[in-house]
mmCIF file of C-alpha atoms and ligand atoms in Angstrom:
data_model
loop_
_atom_site.group_PDB
_atom_site.id
_atom_site.type_symbol
_atom_site.label_atom_id
_atom_site.label_comp_id
_atom_site.label_asym_id
_atom_site.label_seq_id
_atom_site.Cartn_x
_atom_site.Cartn_y
_atom_site.Cartn_z
ATOM 1 C CA UNK A 18 -7.408 -15.379 2.893
ATOM 2 C CA UNK A 19 -4.040 -15.450 4.583
ATOM 3 C CA UNK A 20 -4.431 -14.084 8.116
ATOM 4 C CA UNK A 21 -1.520 -11.897 9.149
ATOM 5 C CA UNK A 22 -0.541 -11.652 12.810
ATOM 6 C CA UNK A 23 -0.458 -7.868 12.733
ATOM 7 C CA UNK A 24 -1.577 -4.998 10.516
ATOM 8 C CA UNK A 25 1.947 -3.574 10.403
ATOM 9 C CA UNK A 26 3.684 -3.325 7.030
ATOM 10 C CA UNK A 27 5.291 -6.655 6.257
ATOM 11 C CA UNK A 28 6.922 -8.548 3.412
ATOM 12 C CA UNK A 29 5.117 -11.451 1.763
ATOM 13 C CA UNK A 30 6.949 -14.114 -0.225
ATOM 14 C CA UNK A 31 5.805 -15.066 -3.688
ATOM 15 C CA UNK A 32 6.505 -18.599 -4.879
ATOM 16 C CA UNK A 33 8.879 -19.190 -7.761
ATOM 17 C CA UNK A 34 8.523 -21.709 -10.550
ATOM 18 C CA UNK A 35 11.938 -21.515 -12.219
ATOM 19 C CA UNK A 36 12.633 -23.003 -15.612
ATOM 20 C CA UNK A 37 15.149 -22.742 -18.414
ATOM 21 C CA UNK A 38 12.624 -20.701 -20.379
ATOM 22 C CA UNK A 39 12.161 -18.113 -17.616
ATOM 23 C CA UNK A 40 10.991 -17.789 -14.050
ATOM 24 C CA UNK A 41 7.357 -17.533 -12.993
ATOM 25 C CA UNK A 42 6.193 -16.078 -9.667
ATOM 26 C CA UNK A 43 2.773 -16.492 -8.085
ATOM 27 C CA UNK A 44 0.720 -15.828 -4.956
ATOM 28 C CA UNK A 45 -2.829 -16.922 -4.183
ATOM 29 C CA UNK A 46 -5.489 -15.591 -1.902
ATOM 30 C CA UNK A 47 -5.693 -18.739 0.226
ATOM 31 C CA UNK A 48 -1.929 -18.980 0.565
ATOM 32 C CA UNK A 49 0.025 -15.699 0.632
ATOM 33 C CA UNK A 50 -2.334 -12.832 -0.205
ATOM 34 C CA UNK A 51 -4.011 -11.036 2.732
ATOM 35 C CA UNK A 52 -6.951 -9.652 0.707
ATOM 36 C CA UNK A 53 -8.945 -10.165 -2.461
ATOM 37 C CA UNK A 54 -7.462 -8.028 -5.229
ATOM 38 C CA UNK A 55 -9.997 -5.664 -6.806
ATOM 39 C CA UNK A 56 -7.610 -3.360 -8.668
ATOM 40 C CA UNK A 57 -4.163 -3.471 -10.227
ATOM 41 C CA UNK A 58 -1.969 -0.582 -11.310
ATOM 42 C CA UNK A 59 1.672 -0.081 -12.114
ATOM 43 C CA UNK A 60 4.074 2.809 -12.204
ATOM 44 C CA UNK A 61 6.807 3.040 -14.829
ATOM 45 C CA UNK A 62 9.298 5.566 -16.174
ATOM 46 C CA UNK A 63 9.793 7.381 -12.889
ATOM 47 C CA UNK A 64 12.458 10.052 -13.477
ATOM 48 C CA UNK A 65 15.631 9.937 -11.373
ATOM 49 C CA UNK A 66 15.047 11.619 -8.027
ATOM 50 C CA UNK A 67 11.245 11.678 -8.308
ATOM 51 C CA UNK A 68 9.009 10.604 -5.434
ATOM 52 C CA UNK A 69 5.545 9.041 -5.520
ATOM 53 C CA UNK A 70 2.924 8.570 -2.869
ATOM 54 C CA UNK A 71 3.115 11.099 -0.017
ATOM 55 C CA UNK A 72 -0.358 10.146 1.101
ATOM 56 C CA UNK A 73 -2.258 7.667 3.267
ATOM 57 C CA UNK A 74 -5.360 5.577 2.674
ATOM 58 C CA UNK A 75 -8.171 5.286 5.187
ATOM 59 C CA UNK A 76 -9.452 1.851 4.139
ATOM 60 C CA UNK A 77 -7.332 0.604 1.258
ATOM 61 C CA UNK A 78 -4.865 -2.257 1.724
ATOM 62 C CA UNK A 79 -2.155 -2.648 -0.896
ATOM 63 C CA UNK A 80 0.642 -4.940 -1.978
ATOM 64 C CA UNK A 81 3.625 -3.273 -3.627
ATOM 65 C CA UNK A 82 6.051 -5.248 -5.787
ATOM 66 C CA UNK A 83 9.243 -4.187 -7.553
ATOM 67 C CA UNK A 84 8.579 -6.335 -10.592
ATOM 68 C CA UNK A 85 11.694 -4.841 -12.192
ATOM 69 C CA UNK A 86 14.507 -2.747 -10.721
ATOM 70 C CA UNK A 87 14.312 -1.281 -7.249
ATOM 71 C CA UNK A 88 12.879 1.519 -5.123
ATOM 72 C CA UNK A 89 12.410 2.387 -1.459
ATOM 73 C CA UNK A 90 9.095 2.566 0.403
ATOM 74 C CA UNK A 91 9.061 4.723 3.555
ATOM 75 C CA UNK A 92 6.044 4.326 5.846
ATOM 76 C CA UNK A 93 4.958 5.987 9.060
ATOM 77 C CA UNK A 94 1.854 5.576 11.178
ATOM 78 C CA UNK A 95 2.724 8.837 12.934
ATOM 79 C CA UNK A 96 4.647 7.005 15.666
ATOM 80 C CA UNK A 97 6.462 4.056 14.089
ATOM 81 C CA UNK A 98 8.565 4.305 10.946
ATOM 82 C CA UNK A 99 9.451 1.613 8.437
ATOM 83 C CA UNK A 100 11.651 1.624 5.360
ATOM 84 C CA UNK A 101 11.703 -1.206 2.834
ATOM 85 C CA UNK A 102 14.101 -1.581 -0.072
ATOM 86 C CA UNK A 103 12.062 -3.346 -2.729
ATOM 87 C CA UNK A 104 14.053 -5.191 -5.357
ATOM 88 C CA UNK A 105 12.799 -7.974 -7.583
ATOM 89 C CA UNK A 106 9.604 -9.972 -8.024
ATOM 90 C CA UNK A 107 10.060 -12.435 -5.157
ATOM 91 C CA UNK A 108 8.467 -10.284 -2.437
ATOM 92 C CA UNK A 109 5.487 -8.011 -2.023
ATOM 93 C CA UNK A 110 5.226 -5.340 0.630
ATOM 94 C CA UNK A 111 1.867 -5.563 2.410
ATOM 95 C CA UNK A 112 0.912 -1.968 3.138
ATOM 96 C CA UNK A 113 -2.225 -1.888 5.271
ATOM 97 C CA UNK A 114 -4.578 1.077 5.406
ATOM 98 C CA UNK A 115 -3.579 3.882 7.727
ATOM 99 C CA UNK A 116 0.105 4.310 6.866
ATOM 100 C CA UNK A 117 1.595 7.419 5.313
ATOM 101 C CA UNK A 118 3.814 6.199 2.462
ATOM 102 C CA UNK A 119 6.432 7.676 0.182
ATOM 103 C CA UNK A 120 8.122 5.815 -2.666
ATOM 104 C CA UNK A 121 11.557 7.058 -3.690
ATOM 105 C CA UNK A 122 14.887 6.038 -5.171
ATOM 106 C CA UNK A 123 13.457 4.392 -8.285
ATOM 107 C CA UNK A 124 16.185 2.774 -10.359
ATOM 108 C CA UNK A 125 16.164 3.428 -14.085
ATOM 109 C CA UNK A 126 13.658 1.167 -15.855
ATOM 110 C CA UNK A 127 12.027 0.022 -12.626
ATOM 111 C CA UNK A 128 8.422 -1.154 -12.568
ATOM 112 C CA UNK A 129 6.257 -0.818 -9.454
ATOM 113 C CA UNK A 130 3.239 -3.126 -9.479
ATOM 114 C CA UNK A 131 0.463 -2.443 -6.952
ATOM 115 C CA UNK A 132 -2.360 -4.824 -6.024
ATOM 116 C CA UNK A 133 -5.207 -3.089 -4.215
ATOM 117 C CA UNK A 134 -8.083 -4.317 -2.042
ATOM 118 C CA UNK A 135 -10.581 -1.748 -3.371
ATOM 119 C CA UNK A 136 -11.439 0.098 -6.550
ATOM 120 C CA UNK A 137 -10.206 3.681 -6.917
ATOM 121 C CA UNK A 138 -11.856 6.139 -4.525
ATOM 122 C CA UNK A 139 -10.491 9.682 -4.302
ATOM 123 C CA UNK A 140 -12.186 10.097 -0.881
ATOM 124 C CA UNK A 141 -10.084 7.306 0.587
ATOM 125 C CA UNK A 142 -6.898 9.404 0.257
ATOM 126 C CA UNK A 143 -5.403 11.705 2.891
ATOM 127 C CA UNK A 144 -2.896 13.895 1.036
ATOM 128 C CA UNK A 145 -2.032 16.383 3.778
ATOM 129 C CA UNK A 146 0.379 15.155 6.474
ATOM 130 C CA UNK A 147 -1.070 17.342 9.252
ATOM 131 C CA UNK A 148 -4.550 16.082 8.393
ATOM 132 C CA UNK A 149 -3.151 12.528 8.500
ATOM 133 C CA UNK A 150 -1.775 13.041 12.022
ATOM 134 C CA UNK A 151 -5.139 14.415 13.192
ATOM 135 C CA UNK A 152 -6.955 11.466 11.578
ATOM 136 C CA UNK A 153 -4.571 9.022 13.296
ATOM 137 C CA UNK A 154 -5.063 10.597 16.716
ATOM 138 C CA UNK A 155 -8.861 10.322 16.294
ATOM 139 C CA UNK A 156 -8.410 6.689 15.195
ATOM 140 C CA UNK A 157 -6.409 5.926 18.360
ATOM 141 C CA UNK A 158 -9.045 7.607 20.585
ATOM 142 C CA UNK A 159 -11.934 5.718 18.923
HETATM 143 P P1 TYD B 203 -1.712 8.431 -6.823
HETATM 144 O O1 TYD B 203 -2.357 7.297 -6.108
HETATM 145 O O2 TYD B 203 -1.622 9.744 -6.087
HETATM 146 O O3 TYD B 203 -0.258 8.010 -7.308
HETATM 147 P P2 TYD B 203 1.113 7.866 -6.485
HETATM 148 O O4 TYD B 203 0.792 7.407 -5.110
HETATM 149 O O5 TYD B 203 1.890 6.869 -7.264
HETATM 150 O O6 TYD B 203 1.829 9.159 -6.479
HETATM 151 O O7 TYD B 203 -2.478 8.640 -8.207
HETATM 152 C C1 TYD B 203 -2.003 9.549 -9.188
HETATM 153 C C2 TYD B 203 -3.186 9.975 -10.030
HETATM 154 O O8 TYD B 203 -3.747 8.849 -10.710
HETATM 155 C C3 TYD B 203 -4.314 10.616 -9.229
HETATM 156 O O9 TYD B 203 -4.818 11.704 -9.978
HETATM 157 C C4 TYD B 203 -5.377 9.548 -9.153
HETATM 158 C C5 TYD B 203 -5.124 8.717 -10.397
HETATM 159 N N1 TYD B 203 -5.445 7.286 -10.197
HETATM 160 C C6 TYD B 203 -6.556 6.742 -10.782
HETATM 161 O O10 TYD B 203 -7.324 7.414 -11.491
HETATM 162 N N2 TYD B 203 -6.821 5.408 -10.592
HETATM 163 C C7 TYD B 203 -6.025 4.623 -9.832
HETATM 164 O O11 TYD B 203 -6.287 3.401 -9.671
HETATM 165 C C8 TYD B 203 -4.870 5.210 -9.213
HETATM 166 C C9 TYD B 203 -3.943 4.409 -8.359
HETATM 167 C C10 TYD B 203 -4.617 6.562 -9.419
#
């Protein structure tokens, strides 16, 4: 697996294979991907002005790709803040466990593809921001 220098949110480049019959993009575990993908989901038809996310994951790492259109991903670890404008299939946002994320500003017709390191586990979510801050402070102490 690709070893990243830090566990901060970061952009990962996919590789393009362009052709006259369309462009193909890929990433492989031994090259660009920082984890083995166990689950895939995508979000479509987000109404104008709607937000997704507003939660953190305790263990789950994710890669977020704007396969079509654009949207914004805001992340905080309680101290540091990041904001990424995702647009197009050339880059994935590596979103490591432990960041509170909100997705907003979806353009009409946009498609958000998510690659996840684990299968779905409801217990891995923190959906309350105050609880998230308490969990982070315990994590820092540990
Ligand atoms: P959620 O992760 O909260 O979506 P978002 O971050 O985009 O707002 O998931 C929304 C709902 O879908 C929630 O009830 C859990 C369910 N869900 C699954 O059943 N399986 C999955 O793989 C995912 C991602 C969500």
